[in-house]
mmCIF file of C-alpha atoms in Angstrom:
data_model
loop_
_atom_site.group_PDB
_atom_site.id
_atom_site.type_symbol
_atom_site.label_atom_id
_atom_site.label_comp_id
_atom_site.label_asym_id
_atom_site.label_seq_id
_atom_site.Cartn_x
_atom_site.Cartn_y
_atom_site.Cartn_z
ATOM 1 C CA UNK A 1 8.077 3.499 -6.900
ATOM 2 C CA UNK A 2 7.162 3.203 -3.436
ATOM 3 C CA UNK A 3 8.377 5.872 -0.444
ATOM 4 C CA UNK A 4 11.166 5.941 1.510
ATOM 5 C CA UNK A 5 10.821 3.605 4.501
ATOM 6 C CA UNK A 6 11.287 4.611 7.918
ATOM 7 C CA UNK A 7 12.757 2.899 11.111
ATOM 8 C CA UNK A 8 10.637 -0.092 11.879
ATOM 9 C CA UNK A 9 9.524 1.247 15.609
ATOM 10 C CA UNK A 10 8.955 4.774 14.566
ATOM 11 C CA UNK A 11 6.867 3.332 11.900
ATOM 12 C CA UNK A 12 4.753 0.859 14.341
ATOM 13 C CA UNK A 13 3.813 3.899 16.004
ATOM 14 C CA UNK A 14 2.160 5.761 13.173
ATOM 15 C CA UNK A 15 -1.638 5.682 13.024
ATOM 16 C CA UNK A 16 -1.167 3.805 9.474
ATOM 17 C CA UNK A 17 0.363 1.204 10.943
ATOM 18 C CA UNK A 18 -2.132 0.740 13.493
ATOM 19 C CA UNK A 19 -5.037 0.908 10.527
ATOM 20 C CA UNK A 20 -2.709 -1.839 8.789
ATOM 21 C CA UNK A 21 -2.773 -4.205 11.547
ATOM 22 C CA UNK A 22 -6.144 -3.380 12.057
ATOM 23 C CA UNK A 23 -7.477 -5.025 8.948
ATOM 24 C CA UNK A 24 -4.446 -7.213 8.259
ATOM 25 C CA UNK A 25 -4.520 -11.063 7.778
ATOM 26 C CA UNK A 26 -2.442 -12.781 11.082
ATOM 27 C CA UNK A 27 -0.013 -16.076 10.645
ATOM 28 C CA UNK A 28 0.043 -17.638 14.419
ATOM 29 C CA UNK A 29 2.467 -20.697 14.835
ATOM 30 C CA UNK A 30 1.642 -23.794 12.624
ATOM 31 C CA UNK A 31 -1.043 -26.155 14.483
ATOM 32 C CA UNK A 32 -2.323 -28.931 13.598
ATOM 33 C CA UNK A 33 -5.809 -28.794 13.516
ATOM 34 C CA UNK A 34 -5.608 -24.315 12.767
ATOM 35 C CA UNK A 35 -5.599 -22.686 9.546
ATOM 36 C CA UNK A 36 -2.564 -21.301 8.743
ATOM 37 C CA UNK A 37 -4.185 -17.917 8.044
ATOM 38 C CA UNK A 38 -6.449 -16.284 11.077
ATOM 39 C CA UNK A 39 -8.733 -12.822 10.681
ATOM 40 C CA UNK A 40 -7.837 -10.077 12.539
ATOM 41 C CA UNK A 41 -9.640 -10.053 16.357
ATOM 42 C CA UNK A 42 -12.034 -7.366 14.525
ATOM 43 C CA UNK A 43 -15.199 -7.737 12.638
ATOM 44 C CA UNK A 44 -15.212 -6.396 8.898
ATOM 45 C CA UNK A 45 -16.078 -2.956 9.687
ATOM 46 C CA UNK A 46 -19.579 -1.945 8.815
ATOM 47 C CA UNK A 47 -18.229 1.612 7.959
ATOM 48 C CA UNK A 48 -16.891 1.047 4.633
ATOM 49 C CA UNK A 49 -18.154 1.810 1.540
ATOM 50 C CA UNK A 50 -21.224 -0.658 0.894
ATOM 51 C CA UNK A 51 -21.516 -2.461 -2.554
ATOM 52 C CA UNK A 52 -24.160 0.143 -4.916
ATOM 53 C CA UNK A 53 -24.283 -2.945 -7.322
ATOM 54 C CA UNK A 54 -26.188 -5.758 -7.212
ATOM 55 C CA UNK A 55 -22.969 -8.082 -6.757
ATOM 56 C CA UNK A 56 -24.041 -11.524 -6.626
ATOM 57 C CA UNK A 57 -24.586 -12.373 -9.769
ATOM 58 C CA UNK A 58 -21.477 -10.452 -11.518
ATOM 59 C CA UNK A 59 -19.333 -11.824 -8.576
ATOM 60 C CA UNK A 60 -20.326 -15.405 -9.512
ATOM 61 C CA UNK A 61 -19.666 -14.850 -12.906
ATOM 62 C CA UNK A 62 -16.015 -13.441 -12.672
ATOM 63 C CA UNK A 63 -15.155 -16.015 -10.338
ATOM 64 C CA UNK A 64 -16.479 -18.740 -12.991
ATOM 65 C CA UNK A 65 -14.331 -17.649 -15.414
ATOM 66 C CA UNK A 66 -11.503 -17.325 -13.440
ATOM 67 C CA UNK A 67 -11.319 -20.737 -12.361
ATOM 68 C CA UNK A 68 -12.051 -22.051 -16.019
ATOM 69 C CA UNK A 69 -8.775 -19.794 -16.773
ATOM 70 C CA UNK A 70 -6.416 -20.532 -14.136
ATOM 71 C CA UNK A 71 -8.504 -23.686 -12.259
ATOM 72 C CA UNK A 72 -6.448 -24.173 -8.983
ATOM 73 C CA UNK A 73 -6.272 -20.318 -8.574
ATOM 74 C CA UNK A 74 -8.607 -17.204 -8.598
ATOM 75 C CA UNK A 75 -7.072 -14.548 -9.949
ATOM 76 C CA UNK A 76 -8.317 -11.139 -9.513
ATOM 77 C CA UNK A 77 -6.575 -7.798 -10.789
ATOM 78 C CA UNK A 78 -6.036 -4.082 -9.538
ATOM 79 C CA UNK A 79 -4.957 -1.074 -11.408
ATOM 80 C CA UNK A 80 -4.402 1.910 -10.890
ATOM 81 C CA UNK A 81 -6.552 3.786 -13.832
ATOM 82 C CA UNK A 82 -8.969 6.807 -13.566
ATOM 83 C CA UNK A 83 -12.758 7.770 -12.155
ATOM 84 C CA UNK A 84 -15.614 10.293 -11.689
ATOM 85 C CA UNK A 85 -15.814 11.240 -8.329
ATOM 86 C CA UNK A 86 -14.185 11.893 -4.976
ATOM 87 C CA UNK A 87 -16.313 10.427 -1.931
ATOM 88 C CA UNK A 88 -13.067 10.371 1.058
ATOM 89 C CA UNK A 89 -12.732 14.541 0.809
ATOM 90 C CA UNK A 90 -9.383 14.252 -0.647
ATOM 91 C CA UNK A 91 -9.046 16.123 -3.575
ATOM 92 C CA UNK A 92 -7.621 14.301 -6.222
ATOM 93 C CA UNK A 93 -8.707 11.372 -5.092
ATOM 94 C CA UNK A 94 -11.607 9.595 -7.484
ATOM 95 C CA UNK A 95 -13.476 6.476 -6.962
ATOM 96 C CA UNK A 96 -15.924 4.486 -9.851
ATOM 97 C CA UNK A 97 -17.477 1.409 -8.127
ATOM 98 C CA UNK A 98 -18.485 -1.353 -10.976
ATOM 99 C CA UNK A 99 -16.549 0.920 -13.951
ATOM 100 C CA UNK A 100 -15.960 -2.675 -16.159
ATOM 101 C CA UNK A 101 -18.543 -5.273 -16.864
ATOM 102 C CA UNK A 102 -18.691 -8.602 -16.270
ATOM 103 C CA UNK A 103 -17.363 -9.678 -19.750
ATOM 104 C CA UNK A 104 -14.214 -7.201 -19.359
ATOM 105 C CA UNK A 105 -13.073 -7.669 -15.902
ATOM 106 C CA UNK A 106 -12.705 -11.832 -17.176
ATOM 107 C CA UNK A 107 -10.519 -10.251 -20.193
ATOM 108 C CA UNK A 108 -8.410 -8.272 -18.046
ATOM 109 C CA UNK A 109 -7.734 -11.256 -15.406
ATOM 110 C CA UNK A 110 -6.971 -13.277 -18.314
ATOM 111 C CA UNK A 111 -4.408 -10.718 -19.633
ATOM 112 C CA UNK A 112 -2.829 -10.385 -16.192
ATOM 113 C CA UNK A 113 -1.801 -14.128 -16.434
ATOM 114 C CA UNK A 114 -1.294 -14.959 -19.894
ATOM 115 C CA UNK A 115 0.121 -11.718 -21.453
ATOM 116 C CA UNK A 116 1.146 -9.434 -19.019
ATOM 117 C CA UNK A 117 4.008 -11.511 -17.288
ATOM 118 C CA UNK A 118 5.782 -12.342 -21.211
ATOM 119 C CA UNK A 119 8.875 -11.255 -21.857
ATOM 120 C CA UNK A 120 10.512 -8.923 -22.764
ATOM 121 C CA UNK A 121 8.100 -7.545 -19.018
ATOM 122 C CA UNK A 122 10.047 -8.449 -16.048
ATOM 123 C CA UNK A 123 8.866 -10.684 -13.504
ATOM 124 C CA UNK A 124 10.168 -11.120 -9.630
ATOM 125 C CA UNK A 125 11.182 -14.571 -11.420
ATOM 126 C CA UNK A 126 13.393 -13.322 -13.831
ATOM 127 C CA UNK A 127 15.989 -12.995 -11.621
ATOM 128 C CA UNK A 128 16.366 -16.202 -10.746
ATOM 129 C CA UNK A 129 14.835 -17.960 -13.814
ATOM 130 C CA UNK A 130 15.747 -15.583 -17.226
ATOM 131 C CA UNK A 131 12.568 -15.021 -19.322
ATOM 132 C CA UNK A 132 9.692 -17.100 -18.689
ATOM 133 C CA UNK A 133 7.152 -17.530 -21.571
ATOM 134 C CA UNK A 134 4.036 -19.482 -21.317
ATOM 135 C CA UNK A 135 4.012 -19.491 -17.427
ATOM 136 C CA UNK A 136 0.179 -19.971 -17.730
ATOM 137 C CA UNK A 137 0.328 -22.675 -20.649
ATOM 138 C CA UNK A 138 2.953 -24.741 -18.573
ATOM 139 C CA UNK A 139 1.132 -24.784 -15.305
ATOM 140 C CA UNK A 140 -2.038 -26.018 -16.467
ATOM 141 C CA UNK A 141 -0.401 -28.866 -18.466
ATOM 142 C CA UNK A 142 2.065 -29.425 -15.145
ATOM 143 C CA UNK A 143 5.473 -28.751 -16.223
ATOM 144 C CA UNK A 144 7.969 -28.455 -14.868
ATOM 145 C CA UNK A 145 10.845 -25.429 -15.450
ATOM 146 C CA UNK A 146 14.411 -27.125 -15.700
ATOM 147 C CA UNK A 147 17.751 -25.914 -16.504
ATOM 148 C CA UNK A 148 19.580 -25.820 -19.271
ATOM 149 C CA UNK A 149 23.023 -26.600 -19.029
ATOM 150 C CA UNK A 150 25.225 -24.480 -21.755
ATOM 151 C CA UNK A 151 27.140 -27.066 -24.150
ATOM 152 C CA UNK A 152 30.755 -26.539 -22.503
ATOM 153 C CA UNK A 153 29.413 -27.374 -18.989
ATOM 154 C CA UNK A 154 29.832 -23.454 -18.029
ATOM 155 C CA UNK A 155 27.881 -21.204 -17.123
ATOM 156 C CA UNK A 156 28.062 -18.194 -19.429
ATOM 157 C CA UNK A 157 28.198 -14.549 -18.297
ATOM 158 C CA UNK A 158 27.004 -11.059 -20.140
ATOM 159 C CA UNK A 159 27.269 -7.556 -18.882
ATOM 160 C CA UNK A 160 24.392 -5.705 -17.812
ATOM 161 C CA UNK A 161 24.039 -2.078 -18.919
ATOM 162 C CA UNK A 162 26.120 -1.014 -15.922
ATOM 163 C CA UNK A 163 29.157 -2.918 -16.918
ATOM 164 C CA UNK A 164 29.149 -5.802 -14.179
ATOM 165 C CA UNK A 165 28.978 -9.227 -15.194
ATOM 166 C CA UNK A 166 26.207 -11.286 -14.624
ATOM 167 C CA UNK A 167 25.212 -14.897 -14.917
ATOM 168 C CA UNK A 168 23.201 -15.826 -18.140
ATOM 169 C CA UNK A 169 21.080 -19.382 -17.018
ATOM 170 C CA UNK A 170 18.680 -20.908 -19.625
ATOM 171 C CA UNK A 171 15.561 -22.298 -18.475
ATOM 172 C CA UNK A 172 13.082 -24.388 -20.320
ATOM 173 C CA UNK A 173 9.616 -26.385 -19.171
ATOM 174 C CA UNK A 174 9.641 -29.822 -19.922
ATOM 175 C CA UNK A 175 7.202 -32.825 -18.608
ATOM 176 C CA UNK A 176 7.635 -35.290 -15.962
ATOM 177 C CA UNK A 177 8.883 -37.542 -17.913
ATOM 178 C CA UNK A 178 11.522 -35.617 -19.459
ATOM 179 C CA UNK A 179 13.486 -35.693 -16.185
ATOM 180 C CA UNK A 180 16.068 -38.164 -15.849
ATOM 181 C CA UNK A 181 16.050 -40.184 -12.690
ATOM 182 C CA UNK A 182 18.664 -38.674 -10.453
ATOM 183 C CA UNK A 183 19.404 -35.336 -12.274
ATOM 184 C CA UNK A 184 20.687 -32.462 -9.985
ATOM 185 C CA UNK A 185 19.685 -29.725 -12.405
ATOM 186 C CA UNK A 186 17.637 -26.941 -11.049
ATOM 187 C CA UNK A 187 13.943 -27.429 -10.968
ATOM 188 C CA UNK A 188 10.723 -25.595 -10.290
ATOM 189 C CA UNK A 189 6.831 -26.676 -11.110
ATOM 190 C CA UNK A 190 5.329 -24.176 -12.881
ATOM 191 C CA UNK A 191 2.367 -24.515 -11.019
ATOM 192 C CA UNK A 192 4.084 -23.492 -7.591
ATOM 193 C CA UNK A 193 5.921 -20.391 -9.894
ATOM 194 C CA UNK A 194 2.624 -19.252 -10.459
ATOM 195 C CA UNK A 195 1.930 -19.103 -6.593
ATOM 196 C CA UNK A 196 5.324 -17.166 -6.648
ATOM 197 C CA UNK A 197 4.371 -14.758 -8.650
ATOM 198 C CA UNK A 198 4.368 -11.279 -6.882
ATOM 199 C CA UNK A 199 4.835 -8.637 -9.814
ATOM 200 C CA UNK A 200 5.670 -7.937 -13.537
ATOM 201 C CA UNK A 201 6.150 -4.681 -15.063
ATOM 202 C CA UNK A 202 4.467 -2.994 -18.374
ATOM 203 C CA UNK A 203 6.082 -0.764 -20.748
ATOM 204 C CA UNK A 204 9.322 0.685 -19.373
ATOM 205 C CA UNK A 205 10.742 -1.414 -16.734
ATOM 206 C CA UNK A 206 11.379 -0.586 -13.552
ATOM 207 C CA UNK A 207 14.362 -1.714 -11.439
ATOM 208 C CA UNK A 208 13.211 -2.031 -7.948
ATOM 209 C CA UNK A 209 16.974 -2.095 -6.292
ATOM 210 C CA UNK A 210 17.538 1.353 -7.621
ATOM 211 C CA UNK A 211 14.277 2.436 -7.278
ATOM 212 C CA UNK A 212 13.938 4.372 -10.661
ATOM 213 C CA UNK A 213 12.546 3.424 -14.561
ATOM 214 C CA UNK A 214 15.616 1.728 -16.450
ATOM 215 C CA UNK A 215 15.135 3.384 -20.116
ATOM 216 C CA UNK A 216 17.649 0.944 -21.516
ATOM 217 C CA UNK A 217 16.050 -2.472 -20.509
ATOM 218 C CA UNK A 218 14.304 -3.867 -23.713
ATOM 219 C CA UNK A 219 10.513 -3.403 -23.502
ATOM 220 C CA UNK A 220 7.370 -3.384 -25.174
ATOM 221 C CA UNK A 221 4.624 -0.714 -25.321
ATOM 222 C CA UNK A 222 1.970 -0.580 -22.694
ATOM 223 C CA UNK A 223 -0.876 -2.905 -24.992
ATOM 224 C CA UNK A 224 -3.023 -0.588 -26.955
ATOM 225 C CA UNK A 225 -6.435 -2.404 -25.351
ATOM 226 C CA UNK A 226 -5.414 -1.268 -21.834
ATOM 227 C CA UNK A 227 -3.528 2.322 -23.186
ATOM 228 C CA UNK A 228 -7.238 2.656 -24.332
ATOM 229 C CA UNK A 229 -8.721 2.086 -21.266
ATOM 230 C CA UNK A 230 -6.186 4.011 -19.064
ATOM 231 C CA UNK A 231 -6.792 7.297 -21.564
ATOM 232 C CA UNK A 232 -10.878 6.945 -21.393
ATOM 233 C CA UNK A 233 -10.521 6.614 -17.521
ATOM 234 C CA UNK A 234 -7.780 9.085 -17.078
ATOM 235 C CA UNK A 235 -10.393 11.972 -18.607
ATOM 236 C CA UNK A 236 -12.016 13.516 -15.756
ATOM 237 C CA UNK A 237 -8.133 13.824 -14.255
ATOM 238 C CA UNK A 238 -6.594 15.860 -17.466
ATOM 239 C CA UNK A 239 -6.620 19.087 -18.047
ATOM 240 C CA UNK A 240 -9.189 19.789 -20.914
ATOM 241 C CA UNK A 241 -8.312 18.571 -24.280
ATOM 242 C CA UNK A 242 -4.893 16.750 -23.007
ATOM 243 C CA UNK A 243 -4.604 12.924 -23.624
ATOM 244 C CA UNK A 244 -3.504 10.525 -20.678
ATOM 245 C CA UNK A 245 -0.379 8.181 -22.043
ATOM 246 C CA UNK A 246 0.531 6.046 -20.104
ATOM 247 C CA UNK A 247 4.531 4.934 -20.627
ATOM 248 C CA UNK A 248 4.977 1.969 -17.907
ATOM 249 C CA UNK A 249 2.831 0.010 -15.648
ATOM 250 C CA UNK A 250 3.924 -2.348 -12.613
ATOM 251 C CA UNK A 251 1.753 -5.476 -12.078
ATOM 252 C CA UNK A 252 1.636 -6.722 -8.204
ATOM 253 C CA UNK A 253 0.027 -9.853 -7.456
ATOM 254 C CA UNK A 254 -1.042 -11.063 -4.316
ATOM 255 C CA UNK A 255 -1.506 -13.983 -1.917
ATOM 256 C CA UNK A 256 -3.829 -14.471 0.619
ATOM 257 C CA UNK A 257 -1.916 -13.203 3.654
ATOM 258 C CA UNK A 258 -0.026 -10.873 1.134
ATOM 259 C CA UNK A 259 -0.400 -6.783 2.019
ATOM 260 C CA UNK A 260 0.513 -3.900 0.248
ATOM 261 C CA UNK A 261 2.164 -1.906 2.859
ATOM 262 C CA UNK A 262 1.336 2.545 2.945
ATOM 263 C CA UNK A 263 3.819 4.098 0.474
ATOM 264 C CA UNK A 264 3.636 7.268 -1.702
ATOM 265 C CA UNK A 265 4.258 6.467 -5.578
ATOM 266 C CA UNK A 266 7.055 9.062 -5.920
ATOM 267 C CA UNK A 267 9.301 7.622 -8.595
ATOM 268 C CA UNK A 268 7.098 9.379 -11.996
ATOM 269 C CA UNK A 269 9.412 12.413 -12.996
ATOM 270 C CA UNK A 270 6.116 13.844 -13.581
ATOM 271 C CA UNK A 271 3.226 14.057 -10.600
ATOM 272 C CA UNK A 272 0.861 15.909 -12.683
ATOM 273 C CA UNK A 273 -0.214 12.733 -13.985
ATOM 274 C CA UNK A 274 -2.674 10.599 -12.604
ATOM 275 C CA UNK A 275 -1.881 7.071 -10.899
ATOM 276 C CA UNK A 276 -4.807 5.116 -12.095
ATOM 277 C CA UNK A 277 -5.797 1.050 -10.576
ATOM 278 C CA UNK A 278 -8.445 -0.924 -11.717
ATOM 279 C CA UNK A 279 -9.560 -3.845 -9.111
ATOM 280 C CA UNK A 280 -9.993 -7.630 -10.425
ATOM 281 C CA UNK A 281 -10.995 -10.605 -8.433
ATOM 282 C CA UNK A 282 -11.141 -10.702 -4.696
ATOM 283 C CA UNK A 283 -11.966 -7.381 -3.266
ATOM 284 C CA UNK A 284 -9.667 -5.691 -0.743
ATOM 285 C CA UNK A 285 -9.471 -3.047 1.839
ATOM 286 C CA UNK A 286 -7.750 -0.475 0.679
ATOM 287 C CA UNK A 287 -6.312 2.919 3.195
ATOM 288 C CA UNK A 288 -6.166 5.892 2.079
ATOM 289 C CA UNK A 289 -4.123 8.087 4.372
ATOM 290 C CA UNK A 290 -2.611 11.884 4.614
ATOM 291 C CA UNK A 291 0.573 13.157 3.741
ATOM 292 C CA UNK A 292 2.318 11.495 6.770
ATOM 293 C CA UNK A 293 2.012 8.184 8.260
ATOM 294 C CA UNK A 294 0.625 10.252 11.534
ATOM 295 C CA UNK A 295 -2.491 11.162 9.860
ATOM 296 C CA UNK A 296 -5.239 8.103 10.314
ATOM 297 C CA UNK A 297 -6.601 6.543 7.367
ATOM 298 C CA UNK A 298 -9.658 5.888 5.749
ATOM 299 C CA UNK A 299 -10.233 2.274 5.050
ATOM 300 C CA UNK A 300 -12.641 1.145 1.915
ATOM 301 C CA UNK A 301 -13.551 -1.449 -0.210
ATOM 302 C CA UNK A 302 -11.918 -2.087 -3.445
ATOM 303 C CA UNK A 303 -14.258 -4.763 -5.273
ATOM 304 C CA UNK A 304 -13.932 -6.458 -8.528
ATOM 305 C CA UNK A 305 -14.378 -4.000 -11.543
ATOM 306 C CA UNK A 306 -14.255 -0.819 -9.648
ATOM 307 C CA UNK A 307 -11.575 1.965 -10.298
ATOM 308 C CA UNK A 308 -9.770 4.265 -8.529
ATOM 309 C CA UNK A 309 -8.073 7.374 -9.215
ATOM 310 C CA UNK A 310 -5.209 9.393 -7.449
ATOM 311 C CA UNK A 311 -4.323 12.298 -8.783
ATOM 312 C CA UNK A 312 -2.959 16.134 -7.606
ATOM 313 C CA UNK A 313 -2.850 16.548 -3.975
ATOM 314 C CA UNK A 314 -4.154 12.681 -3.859
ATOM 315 C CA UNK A 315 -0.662 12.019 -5.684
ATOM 316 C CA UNK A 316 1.063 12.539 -2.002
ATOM 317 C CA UNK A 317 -1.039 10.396 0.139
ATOM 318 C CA UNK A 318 0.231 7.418 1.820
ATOM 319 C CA UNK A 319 -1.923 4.505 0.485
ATOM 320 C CA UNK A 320 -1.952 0.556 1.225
ATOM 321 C CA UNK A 321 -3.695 -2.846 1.059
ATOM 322 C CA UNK A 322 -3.482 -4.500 4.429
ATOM 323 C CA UNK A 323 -6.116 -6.929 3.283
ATOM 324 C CA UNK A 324 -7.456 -9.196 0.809
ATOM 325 C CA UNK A 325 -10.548 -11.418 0.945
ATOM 326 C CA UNK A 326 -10.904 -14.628 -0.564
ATOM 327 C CA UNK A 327 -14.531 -15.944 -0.320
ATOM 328 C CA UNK A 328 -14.555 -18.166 -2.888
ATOM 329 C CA UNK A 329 -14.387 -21.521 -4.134
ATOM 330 C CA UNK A 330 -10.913 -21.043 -5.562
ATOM 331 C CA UNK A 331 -9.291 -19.080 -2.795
ATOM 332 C CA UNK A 332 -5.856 -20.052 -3.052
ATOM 333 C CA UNK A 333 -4.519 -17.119 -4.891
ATOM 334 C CA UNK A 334 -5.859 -13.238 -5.292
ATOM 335 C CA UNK A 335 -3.455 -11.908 -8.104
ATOM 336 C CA UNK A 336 -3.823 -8.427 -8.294
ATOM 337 C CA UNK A 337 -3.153 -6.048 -10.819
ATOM 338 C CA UNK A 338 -1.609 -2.461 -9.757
ATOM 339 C CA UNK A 339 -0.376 0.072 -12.372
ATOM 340 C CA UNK A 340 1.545 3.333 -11.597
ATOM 341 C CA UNK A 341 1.867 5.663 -14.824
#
């Protein structure tokens, strides 16, 4: 999905890197009296894009809702979806501040937590957990995830689709008091697997160690709600009387101090299409760059509700998210949404 990396030096020399640390979020050396998480020795710049909306209100409201959903974190999403107009000079590149209401941008955050990480989607827990259902459900009623052992003491094995054998663990959430005292079975609160969570993936799945979509994973349709959306947002993108349809989304949530480091989504057999992201939550600063990591970037505000597209020559810029701010009252977690189609 994302580019090729290159060396680490080379790539702390690039003008894209500089932009990243820039605007990035620093972690100095645990003190007792410091916040784990410091701002960057730079003022937020007074250059990007200011907020058209009247934001105070809306902002309030989202958050609200957000904390009645998920109450010990704010969740916020970004996708990648369509748009209307192209203010950085890159063609290709569309941006439409305050595209979803109030009332929809609550919907979407709660689908990002409650459906979008079900199985048959793949999480970055499934690897180490098996299909997790209810991951929402189970942290607000504080349970815990505990394993399973199989009835012969054993742990069973399957073969994955390339023939190699693979462990098969069964987890289930229990409460508290379902532990027994002393049990050495694996354990995790669902609570802190939330604050884990760092992506799931929509439609076909994609396998991030081989970098490509894997057809033959079981998988569900992209959800006809947000299909909608993508195709009514994709329209200014498409050629005239063609129909976005989108086939597989990824989901990337983020911490606090989490970034989203300049890549080019190169992994769609098909770059004709538009890459479309819709913002949730906790805005961001997102870089749009040129076709190398050379070529400085411009930096700009994602905010709750907007939308941006990228699309034709837009489809080969390097783009990141060094940056995420979370000014609010629940400000422990900015989950964001980010589909590639």
């Amino acid at each position: 999905m994302y580019g090729e990396t290159e060396p680490a030096a080379a790539t702390e020399r690039t003008a894209f890197r500089q932009a990243e640390k820039k605007y990035k979020l620093y972690k100095p050396p645990s003190t007792k009296g410091l916040s784990p998480l410091s701002p960057p020795p730079v003022s937020t710049p007074k250059h990007l894009n200011p907020d058209p909306r009247s934001a105070a209100g809306r902002s309030q409201s989202v958050a609200k809702e957000a904390v009645r959903i998920c109450p010990r974190w704010w969740t916020s999403a970004r996708c990648l979806l369509a748009a209307s107009s192209c203010p950085l000079g890159s063609r290709g590149f569309y941006f439409i501040p305050g595209a979803l209401s109030t009332e929809e941008q609550c919907y979407w955050i709660r689908e990002s937590l409650k459906t979008f990480p079900q199985p048959p989607n793949r999480t970055n827990l499934t690897a180490l957990y098996g299909p997790i259902f209810d991951l929402l459900t189970a942290a607000k009623n504080q349970k815990i995830l505990l394993e399973v052992p199989s009835s012969d003491g054993q742990e069973s094995t399957e073969q994955n689709n390339s023939g190699e054998k693979t462990h098969s663990i069964n987890f289930k959430f229990v409460e508290h008091s379902e532990i027994e005292k002393g049990e050495t079975l694996r354990s995790a609160a669902a609570t802190s697997l939330v604050r884990k969570l760092r992506w799931s993936t929509l439609g076909l799945q994609f396998d991030w160690s081989k970098r490509n979509y894997d057809v033959s994973l079981p998988h569900n349709n992209i959800p006809d709600a947000l299909s909608t959306l993508a195709k009514k947002m994709a329209i200014p993108a498409m050629p005239s009387g063609v129909e976005f349809s989108p086939e597989a989304a990824i989901v990337n949530y983020y911490g606090p101090s989490d970034m989203l480091g300049g890549h080019v989504d190169d992994m769609e057999a098909d770059w004709t299409k538009p890459i479309v992201s819709i913002s949730l939550g906790c805005k961001c600063i997102f870089l749009l760059g040129g076709k190398t990591r050379d070529e400085v970037p411009r930096a700009m505000f994602l905010r709750s509700g907007d939308i941006v597209l990228m699309a034709g020559e837009a489809r080969e810029r390097f783009h990141g998210v060094p940056r995420i701010f979370t000014e609010s009252p629940a400000r422990n977690l900015w989950s964001g949404i980010t589909t590639f189609w």
